[in-house]
Short mmCIF file of C-alpha atoms (C1' of nucleotides) in Angstrom, two decimals:
data_model
loop_
_atom_site.label_atom_id
_atom_site.label_comp_id
_atom_site.label_asym_id
_atom_site.label_seq_id
_atom_site.Cartn_x
_atom_site.Cartn_y
_atom_site.Cartn_z
CA MET A 543 17.29 0.07 17.72
CA ILE A 544 15.95 0.36 14.68
CA ALA A 545 14.57 3.56 13.94
CA ILE A 546 10.54 3.16 13.94
CA SER A 547 10.05 5.13 10.26
CA LEU A 548 12.39 2.46 8.52
CA LEU A 549 10.46 -0.26 10.64
CA GLU A 550 7.27 1.66 8.82
CA LYS A 551 8.47 1.48 5.42
CA TYR A 552 8.85 -2.65 5.79
CA GLY A 553 5.19 -2.37 6.98
CA ALA A 554 6.17 -2.65 10.89
CA ILE A 555 2.73 -2.49 12.73
CA ILE A 556 2.01 -1.59 16.33
CA LYS A 557 0.68 -3.87 18.99
CA THR A 558 -0.36 -3.15 22.36
CA PHE A 559 0.33 -5.52 25.49
CA LYS A 560 -0.99 -5.37 28.81
CA ASN A 561 0.80 -6.46 32.34
CA SER A 562 1.50 -10.06 32.21
CA ASP A 563 0.23 -10.56 28.83
CA THR A 564 2.28 -12.80 26.80
CA ILE A 565 4.17 -11.73 23.75
CA PHE A 566 5.57 -15.11 22.59
CA GLU A 567 6.32 -18.63 24.14
CA GLU A 568 9.19 -21.31 24.60
CA GLY A 569 9.76 -23.62 21.98
CA LYS A 570 7.06 -21.63 19.67
CA GLN A 571 8.99 -20.59 16.42
CA PRO A 572 9.84 -16.99 15.65
CA THR A 573 7.73 -15.11 12.97
CA HIS A 574 8.32 -11.24 13.91
CA TYR A 575 10.92 -9.12 15.06
CA TYR A 576 10.05 -7.53 18.24
CA GLN A 577 10.67 -3.59 19.22
CA ILE A 578 10.16 -1.80 22.31
CA ILE A 579 8.06 1.59 21.98
CA SER A 580 6.96 1.83 25.33
CA GLY A 581 6.91 -0.60 28.33
CA GLU A 582 8.65 -3.16 29.89
CA ILE A 583 9.21 -6.75 28.78
CA LYS A 584 10.73 -9.49 30.37
CA MET A 585 12.14 -13.11 29.10
CA ASN A 586 12.19 -15.60 31.39
CA ASN A 587 11.29 -19.92 31.66
CA TYR A 588 10.21 -22.10 34.17
CA ASN A 589 11.99 -24.89 35.35
CA ASP A 590 10.13 -28.62 36.07
CA GLU A 591 9.20 -27.49 39.69
CA GLY A 592 7.58 -23.76 38.48
CA LYS A 593 10.32 -21.63 39.90
CA GLU A 594 11.05 -18.78 37.46
CA PHE A 595 14.05 -17.45 35.89
CA ILE A 596 14.62 -14.19 33.84
CA GLN A 597 16.44 -14.34 31.43
CA GLY A 598 16.57 -10.39 30.79
CA ILE A 599 14.01 -7.30 31.17
CA PHE A 600 14.27 -5.35 28.26
CA TYR A 601 12.90 -1.45 28.47
CA GLU A 602 11.89 1.21 25.81
CA ASN A 603 14.03 1.38 22.14
CA GLN A 604 15.08 -2.27 22.89
CA CYS A 605 14.59 -5.23 20.75
CA PHE A 606 14.51 -8.93 22.17
CA GLY A 607 13.96 -12.18 20.96
CA GLU A 608 16.14 -12.03 17.43
CA PRO A 609 18.20 -14.78 18.07
CA PRO A 610 16.46 -17.76 17.20
CA LEU A 611 15.03 -15.61 13.91
CA PHE A 612 19.01 -15.52 12.94
CA ILE A 613 19.50 -19.17 13.47
CA ASP A 614 15.92 -20.50 13.11
CA GLN A 615 15.66 -22.36 16.10
CA VAL A 616 12.31 -22.35 18.29
CA TYR A 617 12.17 -19.52 21.33
CA PRO A 618 14.35 -20.55 23.83
CA ALA A 619 12.06 -18.64 26.67
CA ASN A 620 8.86 -16.78 27.25
CA ALA A 621 8.41 -13.17 26.56
CA VAL A 622 6.26 -11.19 28.32
CA ALA A 623 4.92 -7.78 29.37
CA VAL A 624 6.01 -6.60 32.64
CA ILE A 625 3.81 -3.61 32.55
CA ASP A 626 1.26 -2.30 29.90
CA SER A 627 3.78 -2.33 26.34
CA GLU A 628 3.65 -0.68 22.85
CA LEU A 629 5.45 -2.88 20.98
CA ILE A 630 6.27 -2.50 17.26
CA ILE A 631 6.69 -5.62 14.86
CA ILE A 632 7.35 -6.62 11.71
CA THR A 633 8.08 -10.09 9.81
CA LYS A 634 10.53 -12.02 9.72
CA ASN A 635 10.42 -12.23 6.03
CA LYS A 636 10.17 -8.03 5.95
CA PHE A 637 12.84 -7.77 8.17
CA PHE A 638 15.47 -9.86 6.52
CA GLU A 639 14.10 -7.53 2.97
CA LEU A 640 14.81 -4.71 5.85
CA LEU A 641 18.50 -5.38 6.55
CA GLU A 642 19.63 -6.58 3.10
CA ASN A 643 18.62 -3.15 1.78
CA ASN A 644 20.40 -1.41 4.82
CA ALA A 645 23.96 -2.68 5.70
CA GLU A 646 24.61 -0.38 8.39
CA ILE A 647 21.74 -1.82 10.60
CA SER A 648 24.12 -5.42 10.85
CA LEU A 649 26.43 -2.99 12.72
CA ASN A 650 24.01 -2.38 14.63
CA ILE A 651 22.39 -5.74 15.39
CA ILE A 652 26.24 -7.15 16.09
CA LYS A 653 26.24 -4.66 18.84
CA ASN A 654 23.58 -4.84 20.36
CA LEU A 655 24.28 -9.01 20.40
CA SER A 656 27.54 -9.19 21.28
CA GLN A 657 26.30 -6.69 24.07
CA ARG A 658 23.84 -9.15 25.41
CA LEU A 659 26.16 -11.76 25.02
CA TYR A 660 28.68 -9.65 27.28
CA TYR A 661 26.36 -9.70 29.87
CA LYS A 662 25.30 -13.19 29.89
CA SER A 663 29.04 -14.14 30.19
CA VAL A 664 29.55 -11.80 33.05
CA MET A 665 26.52 -13.13 34.53
CA ALA A 666 27.09 -17.11 33.65
CA ALA A 667 30.51 -16.10 35.76
CA GLU A 668 28.52 -14.77 38.79
CA ILE A 669 25.85 -17.02 38.75
CA SER A 670 27.59 -20.33 39.00
CA SER A 671 30.39 -19.60 41.41
CA GLN A 672 30.03 -16.38 43.38
CA ASP A 673 28.30 -15.70 46.80
CA PRO A 674 24.77 -14.51 47.03
CA GLU A 675 25.75 -11.25 48.55
CA HIS A 676 28.15 -11.35 45.56
CA ARG A 677 25.39 -12.79 42.98
CA VAL A 678 22.98 -9.50 43.74
CA LEU A 679 25.97 -6.81 44.07
CA ARG A 680 26.82 -7.56 40.18
CA LEU A 681 23.45 -7.52 38.90
CA ILE A 682 22.41 -4.44 40.56
CA ASP A 683 26.23 -2.92 39.18
CA TYR A 684 25.31 -4.71 35.75
CA SER A 685 21.76 -3.21 35.84
CA ILE A 686 23.13 0.53 36.38
CA ALA A 687 24.95 0.06 34.02
CA GLN A 688 22.93 -1.34 31.18
CA LEU A 689 19.48 -0.28 32.86
CA ASN A 690 18.36 3.01 32.65
CA PHE A 691 17.61 3.51 36.47
CA LYS A 692 17.59 7.54 37.68
CA LYS A 693 20.30 8.63 40.05
CA GLU A 694 18.71 10.46 42.67
CA ALA A 695 20.27 12.02 46.39
CA ALA A 696 20.64 8.83 47.62
CA GLY A 697 22.23 6.86 44.48
CA PHE A 698 20.94 4.98 41.68
CA LEU A 699 17.40 3.48 42.60
CA ILE A 700 16.99 -0.32 41.59
CA ASN A 701 14.28 -0.37 39.96
CA LEU A 702 13.50 -4.70 40.11
CA THR A 703 11.87 -5.70 43.36
CA ARG A 704 13.26 -8.59 45.64
CA GLN A 705 11.61 -11.19 43.69
CA GLN A 706 12.94 -10.12 40.37
CA ILE A 707 16.39 -9.90 41.61
CA ALA A 708 16.37 -13.50 42.96
CA ASP A 709 14.64 -14.86 39.58
CA LEU A 710 17.44 -12.99 37.86
CA THR A 711 20.39 -14.44 39.58
CA GLY A 712 18.35 -17.65 40.31
CA LEU A 713 18.34 -17.69 44.24
CA ARG A 714 15.24 -17.75 46.09
CA VAL A 715 13.67 -14.03 47.25
CA GLU A 716 14.31 -14.69 51.03
CA THR A 717 18.39 -15.22 50.27
CA VAL A 718 18.06 -11.87 48.20
CA ILE A 719 16.18 -9.99 50.79
CA ARG A 720 19.37 -11.01 53.61
CA ALA A 721 21.43 -10.47 51.21
CA ILE A 722 20.21 -6.96 50.74
CA LYS A 723 20.10 -6.48 54.31
CA SER A 724 23.98 -7.40 54.94
CA LEU A 725 24.53 -5.81 51.51
CA GLU A 726 23.74 -2.61 53.46
CA LYS A 727 24.95 -3.34 57.21
CA LYS A 728 28.41 -3.58 55.11
CA GLY A 729 27.51 -0.03 53.25
CA ASP A 730 27.47 -1.13 50.14
CA LEU A 731 24.09 -0.10 49.24
CA LYS A 732 20.91 1.71 50.83
CA ILE A 733 17.63 1.08 52.01
CA ILE A 734 15.07 3.85 52.44
CA ASN A 735 11.96 2.49 52.78
CA ARG A 736 12.54 -0.74 51.55
CA LYS A 737 13.75 0.97 48.00
CA VAL A 738 17.10 0.44 47.17
CA TYR A 739 19.37 2.74 46.57
CA ARG A 740 23.37 1.66 45.25
CA MET B 130 33.94 -19.02 10.22
CA ILE B 131 35.48 -16.32 7.45
CA ALA B 132 37.70 -18.07 4.73
CA ILE B 133 41.57 -17.67 5.21
CA SER B 134 42.01 -16.85 2.17
CA LEU B 135 40.02 -13.79 2.90
CA LEU B 136 41.35 -12.99 6.50
CA GLU B 137 45.10 -13.25 4.68
CA LYS B 138 44.04 -10.69 1.95
CA TYR B 139 43.64 -8.64 4.80
CA GLY B 140 47.15 -9.61 6.48
CA ALA B 141 46.47 -12.23 8.65
CA ILE B 142 49.08 -13.93 10.08
CA ILE B 143 49.18 -17.62 11.84
CA LYS B 144 50.34 -18.12 15.39
CA THR B 145 50.80 -21.49 17.60
CA PHE B 146 50.02 -21.71 21.34
CA LYS B 147 50.78 -24.98 23.29
CA ASN B 148 48.44 -26.40 25.74
CA SER B 149 47.65 -24.29 28.59
CA ASP B 150 48.92 -21.21 26.73
CA THR B 151 47.23 -17.85 27.29
CA ILE B 152 46.09 -16.25 24.32
CA PHE B 153 44.55 -13.10 26.05
CA GLU B 154 43.41 -12.52 29.47
CA GLU B 155 40.17 -10.99 31.28
CA GLY B 156 40.10 -7.25 31.86
CA LYS B 157 43.06 -6.96 28.99
CA GLN B 158 41.81 -4.71 25.47
CA PRO B 159 41.08 -6.17 22.91
CA THR B 160 43.39 -5.99 19.84
CA HIS B 161 42.73 -8.75 17.58
CA TYR B 162 40.02 -11.18 15.72
CA TYR B 163 40.94 -14.55 16.68
CA GLN B 164 40.01 -17.79 14.47
CA ILE B 165 40.75 -21.62 15.13
CA ILE B 166 42.59 -23.40 13.07
CA SER B 167 43.20 -26.35 14.55
CA GLY B 168 43.11 -27.34 18.22
CA GLU B 169 41.02 -26.32 21.04
CA ILE B 170 40.83 -23.14 23.53
CA LYS B 171 38.75 -22.54 26.41
CA MET B 172 37.24 -19.13 27.81
CA ASN B 173 37.30 -19.39 31.43
CA ASN B 174 36.82 -17.04 34.60
CA TYR B 175 38.30 -17.46 38.06
CA ASN B 176 36.40 -16.51 41.02
CA ASP B 177 37.76 -15.60 44.48
CA GLU B 178 37.95 -18.67 45.67
CA GLY B 179 39.93 -19.11 42.55
CA LYS B 180 36.94 -21.77 41.85
CA GLU B 181 37.02 -21.94 37.90
CA PHE B 182 34.18 -21.02 35.18
CA ILE B 183 34.55 -22.15 31.78
CA GLN B 184 32.68 -19.54 29.85
CA GLY B 185 32.62 -22.28 26.53
CA ILE B 186 35.16 -24.34 24.59
CA PHE B 187 35.92 -23.40 20.71
CA TYR B 188 37.22 -26.14 18.13
CA GLU B 189 38.12 -25.57 14.92
CA ASN B 190 37.27 -23.44 12.18
CA GLN B 191 35.28 -21.81 15.27
CA CYS B 192 36.34 -17.65 16.40
CA PHE B 193 36.34 -16.62 19.87
CA GLY B 194 36.59 -13.52 21.82
CA GLU B 195 34.85 -11.13 19.38
CA PRO B 196 31.73 -9.84 21.33
CA PRO B 197 34.23 -7.02 23.29
CA LEU B 198 35.77 -5.84 20.13
CA PHE B 199 32.27 -4.58 18.81
CA ILE B 200 31.71 -3.06 21.78
CA ASP B 201 34.99 -1.64 22.97
CA GLN B 202 35.01 -3.30 26.13
CA VAL B 203 37.60 -5.15 27.81
CA TYR B 204 37.82 -9.26 27.92
CA PRO B 205 35.30 -10.46 30.57
CA ALA B 206 37.36 -13.85 30.50
CA ASN B 207 40.62 -15.48 29.72
CA ALA B 208 41.10 -17.56 26.67
CA VAL B 209 43.21 -20.62 27.10
CA ALA B 210 44.99 -23.65 24.65
CA VAL B 211 43.42 -26.78 25.23
CA ILE B 212 45.70 -28.25 23.53
CA ASP B 213 48.48 -27.06 21.17
CA SER B 214 46.91 -24.94 18.72
CA GLU B 215 47.14 -22.87 15.59
CA LEU B 216 45.28 -19.94 15.09
CA ILE B 217 44.83 -17.29 12.61
CA ILE B 218 44.39 -13.49 13.70
CA ILE B 219 43.98 -10.39 12.32
CA THR B 220 44.12 -6.91 14.16
CA LYS B 221 40.86 -5.27 14.78
CA ASN B 222 41.43 -2.63 12.08
CA LYS B 223 41.86 -4.76 9.49
CA PHE B 224 38.94 -6.77 10.70
CA PHE B 225 36.35 -4.06 10.75
CA GLU B 226 38.50 -2.81 6.81
CA LEU B 227 37.51 -6.54 5.90
CA LEU B 228 34.02 -6.39 7.25
CA GLU B 229 33.27 -2.87 5.69
CA ASN B 230 34.20 -4.37 1.98
CA ASN B 231 32.25 -7.84 2.62
CA ALA B 232 28.97 -7.20 3.61
CA GLU B 233 28.00 -10.77 3.26
CA ILE B 234 30.17 -11.27 6.34
CA SER B 235 27.79 -9.60 8.39
CA LEU B 236 24.91 -11.83 8.58
CA ASN B 237 27.25 -15.21 9.36
CA ILE B 238 29.06 -12.77 12.22
CA ILE B 239 24.77 -12.16 12.93
CA LYS B 240 24.15 -15.98 12.92
CA ASN B 241 27.36 -17.24 15.22
CA LEU B 242 26.58 -14.45 17.96
CA SER B 243 23.30 -15.24 17.85
CA GLN B 244 23.75 -19.33 18.23
CA ARG B 245 26.27 -18.40 20.81
CA LEU B 246 23.93 -16.52 22.65
CA TYR B 247 20.87 -19.08 22.21
CA TYR B 248 23.46 -21.57 24.29
CA LYS B 249 23.88 -19.31 27.05
CA SER B 250 20.08 -18.04 27.55
CA VAL B 251 19.61 -21.91 27.62
CA MET B 252 22.58 -22.98 29.94
CA ALA B 253 21.54 -19.74 32.35
CA ALA B 254 18.21 -21.20 32.77
CA GLU B 255 19.18 -24.97 33.61
CA ILE B 256 22.64 -23.96 35.63
CA SER B 257 20.25 -21.50 37.92
CA SER B 258 17.56 -23.50 38.66
CA GLN B 259 17.87 -27.32 38.23
CA ASP B 260 19.56 -30.19 39.93
CA PRO B 261 22.40 -31.70 39.18
CA GLU B 262 21.74 -34.47 37.34
CA HIS B 263 19.83 -32.57 34.87
CA ARG B 264 22.25 -29.56 34.28
CA VAL B 265 24.70 -32.43 33.59
CA LEU B 266 22.30 -34.06 31.15
CA ARG B 267 21.54 -30.86 28.95
CA LEU B 268 25.45 -29.57 28.96
CA ILE B 269 25.67 -33.28 27.13
CA ASP B 270 23.06 -33.07 24.92
CA TYR B 271 23.46 -29.35 24.20
CA SER B 272 27.76 -30.27 23.44
CA ILE B 273 26.28 -33.05 21.23
CA ALA B 274 24.13 -30.81 19.17
CA GLN B 275 26.57 -27.67 18.97
CA LEU B 276 30.18 -29.82 19.17
CA ASN B 277 32.38 -32.16 17.19
CA PHE B 278 31.46 -35.05 18.83
CA LYS B 279 31.94 -38.64 17.04
CA LYS B 280 28.86 -41.32 17.13
CA GLU B 281 29.88 -44.30 17.91
CA ALA B 282 28.58 -47.53 18.22
CA ALA B 283 27.53 -46.54 21.74
CA GLY B 284 26.31 -43.31 21.25
CA PHE B 285 28.33 -39.94 20.90
CA LEU B 286 31.47 -39.82 22.99
CA ILE B 287 31.44 -36.87 25.21
CA ASN B 288 34.52 -35.21 24.60
CA LEU B 289 34.93 -33.98 27.79
CA THR B 290 36.40 -34.84 31.37
CA ARG B 291 34.19 -34.60 34.63
CA GLN B 292 36.10 -31.82 35.54
CA GLN B 293 35.28 -29.58 32.51
CA ILE B 294 31.51 -30.64 32.71
CA ALA B 295 32.02 -29.29 36.19
CA ASP B 296 33.44 -26.31 35.21
CA LEU B 297 30.70 -25.06 32.40
CA THR B 298 27.86 -26.00 34.86
CA GLY B 299 29.30 -24.63 38.35
CA LEU B 300 29.39 -27.70 39.98
CA ARG B 301 32.32 -29.81 42.20
CA VAL B 302 33.67 -32.53 40.19
CA GLU B 303 32.86 -34.99 42.91
CA THR B 304 29.01 -33.99 42.34
CA VAL B 305 29.80 -34.70 38.70
CA ILE B 306 31.12 -37.69 39.05
CA ARG B 307 27.77 -39.20 41.23
CA ALA B 308 25.40 -37.35 38.83
CA ILE B 309 27.11 -39.68 35.97
CA LYS B 310 26.88 -42.36 37.72
CA SER B 311 23.30 -42.28 38.75
CA LEU B 312 22.23 -40.76 35.22
CA GLU B 313 24.33 -44.39 34.00
CA LYS B 314 21.92 -46.14 36.37
CA LYS B 315 18.95 -44.55 35.06
CA GLY B 316 19.63 -45.37 31.68
CA ASP B 317 20.61 -42.00 30.68
CA LEU B 318 23.94 -42.70 29.48
CA LYS B 319 26.81 -45.10 29.27
CA ILE B 320 29.71 -45.06 30.27
CA ILE B 321 32.14 -47.22 29.07
CA ASN B 322 35.96 -47.43 30.53
CA ARG B 323 35.42 -44.12 32.21
CA LYS B 324 34.40 -42.77 28.47
CA VAL B 325 30.92 -41.24 28.86
CA TYR B 326 28.09 -41.81 25.93
CA ARG B 327 24.92 -40.46 25.46
"C1'" DA C 1488 60.71 -46.95 32.08
"C1'" DG C 1489 59.62 -44.86 36.03
"C1'" DG C 1490 58.15 -40.36 38.34
"C1'" DA C 1491 54.78 -36.88 38.10
"C1'" DT C 1492 50.35 -35.38 38.04
"C1'" DT C 1493 45.85 -35.75 36.33
"C1'" DT C 1494 41.30 -38.16 36.29
"C1'" DT C 1495 37.86 -41.03 38.01
"C1'" DA C 1496 36.24 -42.66 42.54
"C1'" DT C 1497 33.69 -43.33 46.80
"C1'" DG C 1498 32.61 -42.25 51.93
"C1'" DA C 1499 31.72 -39.26 56.17
"C1'" DT C 1500 30.67 -34.49 57.33
"C1'" DT C 1501 29.75 -29.52 57.28
"C1'" DT C 1502 27.77 -25.82 55.82
"C1'" DA C 1503 25.09 -22.46 52.83
"C1'" DA C 1504 20.83 -21.79 50.97
"C1'" DA C 1505 16.45 -23.88 50.69
"C1'" DT C 1506 12.29 -24.19 52.75
"C1'" DC C 1507 8.39 -23.93 55.96
"C1'" DA C 1508 6.03 -20.91 58.64
"C1'" DT C 1509 4.13 -16.84 59.66
"C1'" DG C 1510 3.18 -11.95 59.72
"C1'" DT C 1511 3.46 -6.70 58.81
"C1'" DT C 1512 3.50 -3.53 54.84
"C1'" DA C 1513 1.95 -1.72 50.29
"C1'" DT C 1514 0.26 -1.31 46.56
"C1'" DC C 1515 -3.85 -2.77 43.17
"C1'" DA C 1516 -8.44 -3.33 41.63
"C1'" DA C 1517 -13.34 -3.25 42.03
"C1'" DT D 1 -12.54 2.25 50.88
"C1'" DT D 2 -11.85 -2.18 51.25
"C1'" DG D 3 -10.53 -6.25 50.37
"C1'" DA D 4 -7.06 -9.18 47.87
"C1'" DT D 5 -2.59 -9.73 46.06
"C1'" DA D 6 1.97 -8.43 45.98
"C1'" DA D 7 6.42 -7.64 48.31
"C1'" DC D 8 9.26 -7.46 52.24
"C1'" DA D 9 10.75 -9.59 56.29
"C1'" DT D 10 12.74 -13.06 60.17
"C1'" DG D 11 13.09 -17.09 62.45
"C1'" DA D 12 13.39 -22.16 62.51
"C1'" DT D 13 13.96 -26.19 60.46
"C1'" DT D 14 15.71 -29.22 56.29
"C1'" DT D 15 18.63 -30.88 52.89
"C1'" DA D 16 21.27 -31.03 48.94
"C1'" DA D 17 25.91 -30.19 47.50
"C1'" DA D 18 30.23 -28.24 48.94
"C1'" DT D 19 33.81 -29.92 51.40
"C1'" DC D 20 37.28 -32.75 53.21
"C1'" DA D 21 40.08 -37.34 52.83
"C1'" DT D 22 41.82 -40.74 50.84
"C1'" DA D 23 43.24 -43.95 47.06
"C1'" DA D 24 43.55 -46.80 42.71
"C1'" DA D 25 43.99 -45.88 37.59
"C1'" DA D 26 45.07 -43.48 33.30
"C1'" DT D 27 48.08 -40.38 30.63
"C1'" DC D 28 51.74 -37.42 30.72
"C1'" DC D 29 56.35 -36.15 30.80
"C1'" DT D 30 61.61 -36.25 30.48
#
DNA sequence: AGGATTTTATGATTTAAATCATGTTATCAA
DNA sequence: TTGATAACATGATTTAAATCATAAAATCCT
């Protein structure tokens, strides 16, 4: 999202995280700007019963966790590495300095926040008021549009486990499995040795 | 959000909408920036069965509907006046011109989008994975923190109908009524001639 | 002022998804 | 290579919220 060379001018450092390492925790004060060089990061919450909800999954060149930085609030969710990942990070102060000196970056940030707000709006309506099959299909379609899924002969390979789809849509994994089966029967997607294609 | 005098410099005009008038519709291309001078605007969706979901309710001095403007997408929801309202609007082109010439506005927009993204994140986790009472209480608390609810002797007056709370949380109105009753019994809020206080 | 509509309210019934149980297959780590 | 763990799978049962029905109170409208 922000050029690595520019970040480095402002003292950015590169940090590596192993699979399932925590980058920051819900309720903590934000101190840095984070951008992914390589890997995969999820933001999540756990409810009172320990059920996970995934706010979003982020991939290379994407940033995450900035909103609380701008509005001086604590993190609304945790950030956890899904696979081994390399992040470039700079301190809050340096980040704001960078912004002030590079006016054109602001528009990028606005666009990025707008994109994420758009996703949340669409998914909020879906999650709250549609049947499971519809929710799963909409998440899949949205993920294809936004994320870097590979197009193969059978269609786009949906690079999400059923558990992840469950946690992204607020459903239970058994419900997702049954919904995906049913969607396959209807011809809305394909299952080839357990992998989902659309 | 943006000073009215500044908007007027860029050719803003004032438009009035009556209760339940539509400002724009889901799926349509955005053409203007909208800011509320007075009144109350909701953004909503309807699912396949006609059930309403309210994305958010906006009050005076707030803007709404900008994200699609920035990312060149169609509106993800409708905007409808909840009461008679007065809006100040400028065209997309003039709006971007204003932004270019007034760099300090960008940070305001970033903060505003961040705030809304924060709300969506919190509510997404709530809606997807908590019991109705928790969802209702969290919406009420969030609304107190964000909106201009009046503090009275009995507490903050929650200026939302039970139907609106249902549409904001994805619940049914009967469920909200029962949840509010139950929350009152537990002492989490007060009901004084049908009005809810917290 | 009076009729229509919206909001709040409550009880009975249905239903879809969660939960529980259990097993197979695939993937990961030592 | 194997033992452990994660992912996928399926059937049976439970349960909480939706749905249905009905009505009183408040508010809106002309």
